[in-house]
mmCIF file of C-alpha atoms in Angstrom:
data_model
loop_
_atom_site.group_PDB
_atom_site.id
_atom_site.type_symbol
_atom_site.label_atom_id
_atom_site.label_comp_id
_atom_site.label_asym_id
_atom_site.label_seq_id
_atom_site.Cartn_x
_atom_site.Cartn_y
_atom_site.Cartn_z
ATOM 1 C CA MET A 286 26.121 -41.187 29.507
ATOM 2 C CA SER A 287 27.224 -37.691 30.208
ATOM 3 C CA ARG A 288 28.005 -35.228 27.834
ATOM 4 C CA LEU A 289 31.752 -34.106 28.360
ATOM 5 C CA PHE A 290 32.401 -38.024 29.285
ATOM 6 C CA ALA A 291 31.767 -38.216 25.028
ATOM 7 C CA ALA A 292 33.253 -35.860 24.464
ATOM 8 C CA ALA A 293 36.455 -36.961 25.987
ATOM 9 C CA LEU A 294 36.309 -40.182 25.091
ATOM 10 C CA ILE A 295 35.780 -38.851 20.749
ATOM 11 C CA ALA A 296 38.768 -36.985 22.055
ATOM 12 C CA ALA A 297 40.957 -39.413 22.990
ATOM 13 C CA LEU A 298 39.912 -41.666 19.709
ATOM 14 C CA PRO A 299 41.620 -43.309 17.382
ATOM 15 C CA LEU A 300 40.367 -42.360 13.522
ATOM 16 C CA VAL A 301 38.530 -45.309 12.100
ATOM 17 C CA SER A 302 40.865 -45.548 8.423
ATOM 18 C CA ASN A 303 44.089 -45.741 8.477
ATOM 19 C CA PRO A 304 44.910 -43.868 4.834
ATOM 20 C CA ALA A 305 47.894 -44.940 3.371
ATOM 21 C CA CYS A 306 50.661 -43.004 2.673
ATOM 22 C CA ALA A 307 50.283 -40.438 -0.591
ATOM 23 C CA CYS A 308 53.962 -38.984 -0.109
ATOM 24 C CA GLU A 309 56.270 -39.068 -2.891
ATOM 25 C CA GLU A 310 58.498 -41.189 -1.287
ATOM 26 C CA HIS A 311 56.361 -44.731 -0.937
ATOM 27 C CA GLY A 312 53.912 -43.325 -4.070
ATOM 28 C CA SER A 313 50.599 -43.153 -3.999
ATOM 29 C CA MET A 314 49.307 -45.658 -2.080
ATOM 30 C CA GLY A 315 45.932 -44.450 -0.575
ATOM 31 C CA VAL A 316 44.063 -41.126 -0.321
ATOM 32 C CA ASP A 317 45.246 -37.634 -0.651
ATOM 33 C CA ILE A 318 43.837 -37.180 3.082
ATOM 34 C CA ILE A 319 46.922 -37.490 4.491
ATOM 35 C CA LYS A 320 49.140 -34.780 3.000
ATOM 36 C CA ALA A 321 48.115 -32.298 5.237
ATOM 37 C CA GLN A 322 49.378 -34.303 8.244
ATOM 38 C CA HIS A 323 52.096 -35.119 6.586
ATOM 39 C CA SER A 324 55.631 -33.892 6.029
ATOM 40 C CA HIS A 325 59.159 -34.720 5.963
ATOM 41 C CA SER A 326 60.733 -31.588 6.559
ATOM 42 C CA ALA A 327 58.792 -31.310 9.446
ATOM 43 C CA ALA A 328 61.908 -33.084 12.865
ATOM 44 C CA PRO A 329 59.636 -33.872 15.885
ATOM 45 C CA THR A 330 60.539 -31.969 18.349
ATOM 46 C CA THR A 331 62.523 -33.587 21.770
ATOM 47 C CA VAL A 332 63.074 -31.605 24.897
ATOM 48 C CA LYS A 333 65.169 -33.784 27.904
ATOM 49 C CA ALA A 334 64.993 -33.456 32.090
ATOM 50 C CA GLY A 335 67.369 -35.884 33.207
ATOM 51 C CA SER A 336 66.908 -38.971 32.560
ATOM 52 C CA LEU A 337 63.940 -38.887 30.868
ATOM 53 C CA ALA A 338 63.442 -37.461 26.315
ATOM 54 C CA ILE A 339 58.956 -35.818 25.847
ATOM 55 C CA GLU A 340 59.209 -36.482 21.652
ATOM 56 C CA ALA A 341 56.790 -35.147 19.890
ATOM 57 C CA PRO A 342 54.514 -33.330 21.668
ATOM 58 C CA TRP A 343 51.459 -32.888 19.737
ATOM 59 C CA THR A 344 47.323 -31.985 20.694
ATOM 60 C CA ARG A 345 44.657 -32.262 18.312
ATOM 61 C CA ALA A 346 42.379 -28.969 16.811
ATOM 62 C CA THR A 347 38.917 -28.773 18.696
ATOM 63 C CA PRO A 348 35.745 -27.604 17.728
ATOM 64 C CA ALA A 349 34.112 -24.290 18.360
ATOM 65 C CA GLY A 350 32.302 -24.874 22.086
ATOM 66 C CA ALA A 351 34.453 -28.536 22.795
ATOM 67 C CA ARG A 352 35.364 -28.313 26.874
ATOM 68 C CA VAL A 353 38.300 -31.981 25.823
ATOM 69 C CA ALA A 354 40.992 -32.619 24.227
ATOM 70 C CA GLY A 355 44.290 -35.023 24.668
ATOM 71 C CA GLY A 356 47.741 -34.214 24.599
ATOM 72 C CA PHE A 357 49.827 -36.370 23.138
ATOM 73 C CA MET A 358 54.068 -38.094 23.099
ATOM 74 C CA THR A 359 56.411 -40.429 23.263
ATOM 75 C CA ILE A 360 57.795 -40.968 26.650
ATOM 76 C CA THR A 361 61.859 -42.347 26.604
ATOM 77 C CA ASN A 362 63.225 -43.257 30.399
ATOM 78 C CA THR A 363 67.109 -43.486 29.509
ATOM 79 C CA GLY A 364 68.457 -44.044 33.697
ATOM 80 C CA THR A 365 68.841 -46.072 35.732
ATOM 81 C CA THR A 366 65.637 -45.338 38.188
ATOM 82 C CA PRO A 367 61.836 -45.219 37.367
ATOM 83 C CA ASP A 368 60.068 -41.906 37.238
ATOM 84 C CA ARG A 369 56.467 -41.280 37.221
ATOM 85 C CA LEU A 370 54.259 -39.086 35.028
ATOM 86 C CA VAL A 371 51.502 -37.223 37.381
ATOM 87 C CA GLY A 372 50.049 -34.339 36.322
ATOM 88 C CA GLY A 373 51.048 -31.307 33.725
ATOM 89 C CA SER A 374 49.652 -28.125 32.525
ATOM 90 C CA PHE A 375 47.973 -26.471 29.914
ATOM 91 C CA PRO A 376 46.594 -23.189 29.536
ATOM 92 C CA LEU A 377 43.579 -23.807 27.711
ATOM 93 C CA ALA A 378 42.106 -26.403 30.659
ATOM 94 C CA GLY A 379 41.029 -26.124 33.627
ATOM 95 C CA ARG A 380 41.893 -29.380 34.073
ATOM 96 C CA PHE A 381 44.498 -31.976 33.206
ATOM 97 C CA GLU A 382 44.754 -36.114 33.976
ATOM 98 C CA VAL A 383 47.297 -38.202 32.458
ATOM 99 C CA HIS A 384 44.752 -41.350 31.432
ATOM 100 C CA GLU A 385 44.519 -45.349 29.457
ATOM 101 C CA MET A 386 42.363 -46.033 27.095
ATOM 102 C CA ALA A 387 42.210 -50.404 27.201
ATOM 103 C CA VAL A 388 39.648 -52.447 25.475
ATOM 104 C CA THR A 389 38.220 -55.619 27.385
ATOM 105 C CA ASN A 390 36.080 -57.917 26.804
ATOM 106 C CA GLY A 391 35.323 -55.948 23.442
ATOM 107 C CA VAL A 392 34.594 -52.872 25.588
ATOM 108 C CA MET A 393 36.717 -50.042 25.016
ATOM 109 C CA THR A 394 37.090 -47.660 28.695
ATOM 110 C CA MET A 395 39.038 -44.312 29.251
ATOM 111 C CA ARG A 396 39.925 -44.352 32.875
ATOM 112 C CA GLU A 397 41.927 -41.301 34.946
ATOM 113 C CA LEU A 398 45.176 -43.110 36.621
ATOM 114 C CA SER A 399 45.078 -40.801 39.379
ATOM 115 C CA LYS A 400 48.321 -41.837 40.728
ATOM 116 C CA GLY A 401 50.139 -41.966 37.279
ATOM 117 C CA LEU A 402 52.220 -42.869 34.910
ATOM 118 C CA GLU A 403 55.381 -44.935 36.106
ATOM 119 C CA ILE A 404 58.053 -44.863 32.597
ATOM 120 C CA ALA A 405 60.121 -47.448 33.988
ATOM 121 C CA PRO A 406 63.766 -47.365 33.482
ATOM 122 C CA GLY A 407 64.568 -48.526 29.903
ATOM 123 C CA ALA A 408 61.123 -47.545 28.950
ATOM 124 C CA LYS A 409 59.013 -45.913 26.041
ATOM 125 C CA ILE A 410 56.101 -45.181 26.040
ATOM 126 C CA GLU A 411 54.533 -44.050 24.010
ATOM 127 C CA PHE A 412 51.220 -41.549 24.286
ATOM 128 C CA LYS A 413 48.479 -41.423 21.337
ATOM 129 C CA PRO A 414 44.533 -42.081 20.804
ATOM 130 C CA GLY A 415 43.046 -45.536 21.903
ATOM 131 C CA GLY A 416 46.039 -45.941 24.634
ATOM 132 C CA PHE A 417 47.900 -43.574 27.077
ATOM 133 C CA HIS A 418 47.250 -39.955 26.274
ATOM 134 C CA VAL A 419 46.250 -36.795 28.717
ATOM 135 C CA MET A 420 43.485 -35.640 28.577
ATOM 136 C CA PHE A 421 42.814 -31.542 28.721
ATOM 137 C CA LEU A 422 38.879 -30.564 30.687
ATOM 138 C CA ASP A 423 37.664 -28.201 31.148
ATOM 139 C CA LEU A 424 38.805 -25.865 27.892
ATOM 140 C CA SER A 425 38.472 -22.287 28.736
ATOM 141 C CA GLY A 426 38.992 -22.110 24.257
ATOM 142 C CA GLN A 427 39.134 -23.858 20.798
ATOM 143 C CA VAL A 428 42.609 -25.344 20.361
ATOM 144 C CA ARG A 429 43.652 -23.534 16.921
ATOM 145 C CA GLU A 430 45.229 -25.752 14.144
ATOM 146 C CA GLY A 431 48.665 -24.964 13.462
ATOM 147 C CA GLN A 432 49.096 -22.817 16.452
ATOM 148 C CA PRO A 433 51.265 -24.305 19.132
ATOM 149 C CA ILE A 434 50.300 -24.344 22.619
ATOM 150 C CA LYS A 435 52.772 -23.739 24.869
ATOM 151 C CA GLY A 436 52.374 -26.733 28.358
ATOM 152 C CA THR A 437 54.062 -28.692 30.428
ATOM 153 C CA LEU A 438 54.195 -31.514 32.343
ATOM 154 C CA VAL A 439 54.888 -32.935 35.978
ATOM 155 C CA PHE A 440 56.966 -36.086 36.788
ATOM 156 C CA GLU A 441 57.478 -37.127 40.104
ATOM 157 C CA LYS A 442 61.489 -36.722 39.827
ATOM 158 C CA ALA A 443 62.592 -35.322 36.632
ATOM 159 C CA GLY A 444 60.265 -31.555 38.207
ATOM 160 C CA THR A 445 57.717 -29.352 36.107
ATOM 161 C CA VAL A 446 59.813 -29.948 32.412
ATOM 162 C CA GLU A 447 58.015 -27.084 29.575
ATOM 163 C CA VAL A 448 57.105 -28.804 26.269
ATOM 164 C CA GLU A 449 55.207 -27.045 22.997
ATOM 165 C CA TYR A 450 52.472 -29.037 21.549
ATOM 166 C CA ARG A 451 52.251 -29.193 17.912
ATOM 167 C CA VAL A 452 47.602 -28.477 17.465
ATOM 168 C CA ALA A 453 47.347 -30.866 14.327
ATOM 169 C CA PRO A 454 43.894 -31.057 12.460
ATOM 170 C CA ILE A 455 41.027 -32.555 14.233
ATOM 171 C CA GLY A 456 40.382 -35.788 14.171
ATOM 172 C CA ALA A 457 44.060 -36.055 13.140
ATOM 173 C CA ARG A 458 45.776 -40.019 13.752
ATOM 174 C CA ALA A 459 49.028 -37.979 13.961
ATOM 175 C CA PRO A 460 51.077 -34.464 13.477
ATOM 176 C CA ALA A 461 52.450 -33.273 10.540
ATOM 177 C CA GLY A 462 55.237 -33.810 10.298
ATOM 178 C CA ALA A 463 55.225 -38.053 11.936
ATOM 179 C CA HIS A 464 54.567 -40.500 9.552
ATOM 180 C CA VAL A 465 52.130 -42.549 9.817
ATOM 181 C CA HIS A 466 50.953 -45.797 7.690
#
């Protein structure tokens, strides 16, 4: 397995553990690790572009020397015609790709969606670790926790949309402000 593929796979994988929420609202049901990723006061960011709503774009911090990172968000199409995410940009990345991870016959695979990903009318697509995601390849620098990074998403119909990725800790399952249970 090439080092680039291995790093890309690790960047897009979900964490194996699923710590229970340890916030005051839900009581101490598990480990306190999630407290660093969890805040009820942080509102998710939503960007609208035509009939599309892009909610809470985020990425994970990377260790020094990492060459890839994954990007995650939710995209909802409230319109009556489909649109397609075909690309984007991330200032630290030499390349930006739309990817899908899936488990087939017990084997996890990751592949680039060379034609992008269609967002059908009424569809809500979650880009998350272990599923659909965007890949930031050939990183020129470290993605640092807590330092939001502006980028773009490019759609066939909605065009180029500016977004700001929140940066969660290395290995996070979700950004700060998201509820993970």
